[in-house]
Short mmCIF file of C-alpha atoms in Angstrom, two decimals:
data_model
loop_
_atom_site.label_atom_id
_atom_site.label_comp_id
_atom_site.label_asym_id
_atom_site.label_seq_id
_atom_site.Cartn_x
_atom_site.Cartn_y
_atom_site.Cartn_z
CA UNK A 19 11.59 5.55 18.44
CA UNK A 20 7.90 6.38 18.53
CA UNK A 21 6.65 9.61 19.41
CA UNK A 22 5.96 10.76 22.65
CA UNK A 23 2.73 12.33 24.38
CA UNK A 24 4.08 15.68 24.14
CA UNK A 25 4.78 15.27 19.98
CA UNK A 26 1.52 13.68 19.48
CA UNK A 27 -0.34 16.66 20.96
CA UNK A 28 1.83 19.22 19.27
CA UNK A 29 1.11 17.30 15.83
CA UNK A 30 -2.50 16.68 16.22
CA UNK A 31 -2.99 20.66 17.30
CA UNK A 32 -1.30 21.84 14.78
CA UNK A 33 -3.86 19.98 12.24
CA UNK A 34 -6.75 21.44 13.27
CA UNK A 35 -7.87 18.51 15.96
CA UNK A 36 -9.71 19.95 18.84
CA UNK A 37 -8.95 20.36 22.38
CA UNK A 38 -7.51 16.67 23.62
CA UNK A 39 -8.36 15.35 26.97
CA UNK A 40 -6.27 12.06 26.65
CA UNK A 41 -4.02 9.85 24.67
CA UNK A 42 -3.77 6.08 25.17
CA UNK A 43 -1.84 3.61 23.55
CA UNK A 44 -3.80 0.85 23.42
CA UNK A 45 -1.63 -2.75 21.61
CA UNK A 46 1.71 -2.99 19.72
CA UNK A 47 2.41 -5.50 16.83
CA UNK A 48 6.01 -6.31 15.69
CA UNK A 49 6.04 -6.97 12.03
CA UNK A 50 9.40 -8.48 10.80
CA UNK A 51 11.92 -4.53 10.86
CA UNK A 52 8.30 -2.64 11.91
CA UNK A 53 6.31 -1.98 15.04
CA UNK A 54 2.88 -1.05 14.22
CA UNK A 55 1.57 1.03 17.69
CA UNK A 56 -2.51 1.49 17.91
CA UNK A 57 -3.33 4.97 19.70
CA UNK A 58 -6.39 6.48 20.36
CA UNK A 59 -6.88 9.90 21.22
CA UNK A 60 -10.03 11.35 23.25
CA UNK A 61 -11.14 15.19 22.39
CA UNK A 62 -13.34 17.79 24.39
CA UNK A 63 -15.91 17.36 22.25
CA UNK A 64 -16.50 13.60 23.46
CA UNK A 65 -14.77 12.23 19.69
CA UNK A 66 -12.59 9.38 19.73
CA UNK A 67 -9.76 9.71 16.94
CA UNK A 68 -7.81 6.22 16.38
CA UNK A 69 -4.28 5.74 15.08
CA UNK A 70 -1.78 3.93 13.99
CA UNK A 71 1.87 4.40 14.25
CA UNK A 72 4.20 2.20 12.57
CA UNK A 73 8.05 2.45 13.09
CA UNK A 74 10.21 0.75 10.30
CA UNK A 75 14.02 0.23 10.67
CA UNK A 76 15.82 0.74 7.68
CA UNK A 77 19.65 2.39 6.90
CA UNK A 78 17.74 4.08 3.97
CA UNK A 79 14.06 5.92 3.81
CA UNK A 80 11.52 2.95 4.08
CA UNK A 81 9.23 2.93 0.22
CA UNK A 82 5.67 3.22 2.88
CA UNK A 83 6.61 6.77 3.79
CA UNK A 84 8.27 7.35 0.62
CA UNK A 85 4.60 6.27 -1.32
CA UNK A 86 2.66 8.05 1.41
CA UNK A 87 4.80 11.13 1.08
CA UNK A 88 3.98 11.11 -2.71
CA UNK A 89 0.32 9.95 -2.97
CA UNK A 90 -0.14 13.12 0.23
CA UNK A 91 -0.31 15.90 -3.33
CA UNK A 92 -2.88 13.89 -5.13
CA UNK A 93 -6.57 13.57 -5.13
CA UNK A 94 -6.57 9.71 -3.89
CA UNK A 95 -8.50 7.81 -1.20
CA UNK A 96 -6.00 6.74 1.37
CA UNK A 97 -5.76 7.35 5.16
CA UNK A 98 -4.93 10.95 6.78
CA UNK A 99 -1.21 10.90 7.28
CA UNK A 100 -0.34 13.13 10.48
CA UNK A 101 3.53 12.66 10.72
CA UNK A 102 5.46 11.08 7.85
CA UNK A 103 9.23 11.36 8.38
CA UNK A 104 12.81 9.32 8.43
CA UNK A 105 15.16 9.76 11.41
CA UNK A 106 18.48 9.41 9.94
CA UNK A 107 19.94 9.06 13.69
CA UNK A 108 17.87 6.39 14.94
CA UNK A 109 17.81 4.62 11.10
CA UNK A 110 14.12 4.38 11.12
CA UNK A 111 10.86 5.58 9.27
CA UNK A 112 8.14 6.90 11.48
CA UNK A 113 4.70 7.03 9.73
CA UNK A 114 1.26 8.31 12.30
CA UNK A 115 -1.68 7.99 9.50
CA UNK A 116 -5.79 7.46 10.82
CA UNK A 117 -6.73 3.94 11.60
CA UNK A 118 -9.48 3.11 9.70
CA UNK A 119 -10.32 -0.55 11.29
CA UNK A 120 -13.02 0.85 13.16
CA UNK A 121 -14.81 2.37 10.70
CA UNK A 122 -14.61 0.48 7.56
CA UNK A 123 -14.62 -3.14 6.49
CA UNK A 124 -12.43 -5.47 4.99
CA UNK A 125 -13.58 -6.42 1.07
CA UNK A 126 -12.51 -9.53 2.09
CA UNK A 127 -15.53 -9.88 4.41
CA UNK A 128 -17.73 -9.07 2.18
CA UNK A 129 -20.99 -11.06 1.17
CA UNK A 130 -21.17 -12.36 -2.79
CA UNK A 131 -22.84 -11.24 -4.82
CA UNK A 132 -21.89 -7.78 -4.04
CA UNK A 133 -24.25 -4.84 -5.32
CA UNK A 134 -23.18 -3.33 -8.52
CA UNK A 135 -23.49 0.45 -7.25
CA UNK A 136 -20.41 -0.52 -4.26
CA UNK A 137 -18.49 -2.49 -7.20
CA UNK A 138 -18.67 1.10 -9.46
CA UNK A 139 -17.24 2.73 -6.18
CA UNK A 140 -14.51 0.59 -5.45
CA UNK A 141 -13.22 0.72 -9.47
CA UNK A 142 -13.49 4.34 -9.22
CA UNK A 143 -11.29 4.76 -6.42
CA UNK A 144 -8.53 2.03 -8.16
CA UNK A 145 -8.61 4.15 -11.12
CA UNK A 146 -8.17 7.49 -10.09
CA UNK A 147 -5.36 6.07 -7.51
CA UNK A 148 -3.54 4.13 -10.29
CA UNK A 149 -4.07 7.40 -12.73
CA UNK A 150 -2.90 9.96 -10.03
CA UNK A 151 1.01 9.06 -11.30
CA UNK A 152 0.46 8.81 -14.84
CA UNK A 153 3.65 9.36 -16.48
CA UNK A 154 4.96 10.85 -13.21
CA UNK A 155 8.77 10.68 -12.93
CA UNK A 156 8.58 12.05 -9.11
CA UNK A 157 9.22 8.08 -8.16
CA UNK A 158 12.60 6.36 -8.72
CA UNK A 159 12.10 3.13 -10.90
CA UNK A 160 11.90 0.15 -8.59
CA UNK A 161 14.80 -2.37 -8.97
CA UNK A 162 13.60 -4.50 -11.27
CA UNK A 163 12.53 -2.10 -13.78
CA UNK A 164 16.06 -0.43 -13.84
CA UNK A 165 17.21 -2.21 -16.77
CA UNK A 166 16.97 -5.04 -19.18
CA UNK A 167 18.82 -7.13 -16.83
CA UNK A 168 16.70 -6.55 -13.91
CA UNK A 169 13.34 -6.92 -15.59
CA UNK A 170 14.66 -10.66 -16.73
CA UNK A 171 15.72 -11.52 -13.66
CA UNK A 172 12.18 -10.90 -12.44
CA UNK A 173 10.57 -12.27 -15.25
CA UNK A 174 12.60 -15.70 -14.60
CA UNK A 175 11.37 -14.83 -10.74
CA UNK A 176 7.76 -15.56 -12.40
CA UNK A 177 8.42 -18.44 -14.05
CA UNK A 178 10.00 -20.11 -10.98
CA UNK A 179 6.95 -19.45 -8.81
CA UNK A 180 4.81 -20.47 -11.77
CA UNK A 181 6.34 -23.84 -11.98
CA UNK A 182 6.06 -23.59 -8.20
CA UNK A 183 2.60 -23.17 -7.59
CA UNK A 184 1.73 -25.65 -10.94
CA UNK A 185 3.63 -28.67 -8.61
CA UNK A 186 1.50 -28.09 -6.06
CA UNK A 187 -1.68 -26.22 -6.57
CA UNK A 188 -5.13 -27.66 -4.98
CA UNK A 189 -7.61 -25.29 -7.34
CA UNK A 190 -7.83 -27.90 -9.75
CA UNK A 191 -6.95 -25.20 -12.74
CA UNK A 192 -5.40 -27.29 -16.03
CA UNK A 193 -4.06 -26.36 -19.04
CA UNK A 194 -6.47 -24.26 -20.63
CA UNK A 195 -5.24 -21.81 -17.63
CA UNK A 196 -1.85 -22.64 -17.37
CA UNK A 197 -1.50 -21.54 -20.96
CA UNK A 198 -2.45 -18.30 -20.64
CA UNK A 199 0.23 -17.47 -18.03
CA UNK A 200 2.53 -19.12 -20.21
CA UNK A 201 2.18 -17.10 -22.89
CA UNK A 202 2.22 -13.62 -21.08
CA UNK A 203 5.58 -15.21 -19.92
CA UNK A 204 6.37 -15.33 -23.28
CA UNK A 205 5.06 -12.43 -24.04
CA UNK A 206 7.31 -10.32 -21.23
CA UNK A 207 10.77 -11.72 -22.68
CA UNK A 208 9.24 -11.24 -26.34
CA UNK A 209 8.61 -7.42 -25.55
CA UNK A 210 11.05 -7.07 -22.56
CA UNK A 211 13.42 -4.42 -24.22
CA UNK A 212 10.65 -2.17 -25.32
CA UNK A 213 8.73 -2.65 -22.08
CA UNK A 214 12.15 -1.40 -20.43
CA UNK A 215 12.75 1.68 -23.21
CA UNK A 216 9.33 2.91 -22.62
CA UNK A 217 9.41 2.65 -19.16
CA UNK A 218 12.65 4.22 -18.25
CA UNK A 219 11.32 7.33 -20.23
CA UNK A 220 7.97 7.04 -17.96
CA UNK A 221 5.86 6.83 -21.20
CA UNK A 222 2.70 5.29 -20.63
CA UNK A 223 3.20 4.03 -17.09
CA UNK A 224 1.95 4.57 -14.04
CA UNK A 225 2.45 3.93 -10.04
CA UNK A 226 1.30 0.30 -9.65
CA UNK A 227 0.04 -0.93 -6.34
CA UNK A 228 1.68 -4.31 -5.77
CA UNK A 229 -0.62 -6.38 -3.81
CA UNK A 230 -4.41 -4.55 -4.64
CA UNK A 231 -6.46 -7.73 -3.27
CA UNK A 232 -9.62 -7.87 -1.10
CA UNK A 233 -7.54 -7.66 2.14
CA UNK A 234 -6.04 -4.22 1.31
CA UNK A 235 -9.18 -2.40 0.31
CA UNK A 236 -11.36 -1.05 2.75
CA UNK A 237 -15.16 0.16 2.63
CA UNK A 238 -17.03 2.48 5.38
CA UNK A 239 -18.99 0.76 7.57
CA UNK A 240 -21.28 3.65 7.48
CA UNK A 241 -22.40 6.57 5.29
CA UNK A 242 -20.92 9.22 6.88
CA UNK A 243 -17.63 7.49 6.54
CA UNK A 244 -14.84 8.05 3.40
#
């Protein structure tokens, strides 16, 4: 369940944020298993600190908290995370982290062509979050990389969308780019059992995020801003 008044204040004191005045919960969102709560919290010293609570139910620790738990040791860009914890009574992950939507922009919003000194920044940040777990074994392997078995399966997961999205795509792409994901197909089953004994001894491999597009990077809207 979330957290009440009474937690929030003990949290946020307890990090160093100054003398609070108020706390309002301002819009919820219900996300398939998660409710994503929007708080903002007013201070003494007239500062407005926004947040977002999310609440995933799950008979196991959800991977968010899990991820945010491990990336909270390493020098990355990623939001403040004030409460990160699984209830094992209630079956549910609770994760308070900064909201960042009022400071910083969608990429996805961005203006083409983009200057080449924000383009430097925004590769910078991608590398040194995708190098922080460089042959880490402090993460479990995720499913499909748990065997040979698994990593075909999800290879032959590719291929089906693949097919998929060839039937009915509306980018006009043809062969000449067809073929190339073809042969990286290939090129997974080809190499699939060394791909799988490298990986399960964490050699050369690193903590991947899944879905790094436009609309999951943010920029600061100002200067003063991370």
């Amino acid at each position: 369940m979330p957290l009440n008044d009474d937690q929030l204040l003990e949290l946020l004191r307890g990090q160093g944020i100054p003398e609070i005045l108020e706390i309002k919960r301002k819009k919820q969102e219900i996300r398939n298993r998660a409710a994503l709560n929007k708080i903002e919290v007013y201070t003494k010293d007239n500062k407005v600190l926004s947040l977002l609570e999310k609440i995933t139910k799950s008979d196991h620790i959800p991977f968010e908290n899990t991820i945010y738990n491990h990336y909270s040791t390493k020098d990355v860009s990623i939001p403040r995370v004030f409460f990160n914890k699984y209830d094992t009574v209630g079956q549910e992950g609770i994760l308070l982290m900064e909201d960042l939507t009022p400071t910083h922009n969608n990429l996805a919003d961005w203006e083409v062509p983009i200057e080449s000194d924000k383009l430097a920044n925004i590769i910078d940040v991608i590398a040194q979050f995708h190098s922080a777990s460089w042959e880490t074994s402090e993460l479990a392997h995720p499913e499909h990389l748990k065997s040979i078995e698994h990593y075909l399966k999800h290879i032959s997961y590719l291929e089906r969308d693949y097919l998929d999205f060839r039937k009915h795509q509306t980018y006009n792409l043809g062969e000449e780019q067809f073929s190339i994901y073809e042969k990286c197909l290939l090129s997974l089953r080809e190499n699939a059992q060394k791909h799988i004994s490298r990986i399960s001894r964490y050699q050369n491999t690193t903590c991947i995020h899944g879905d790094l597009n436009v609309g999951n990077l943010l920029y600061p809207m100002f200067s003063s801003s991370r």
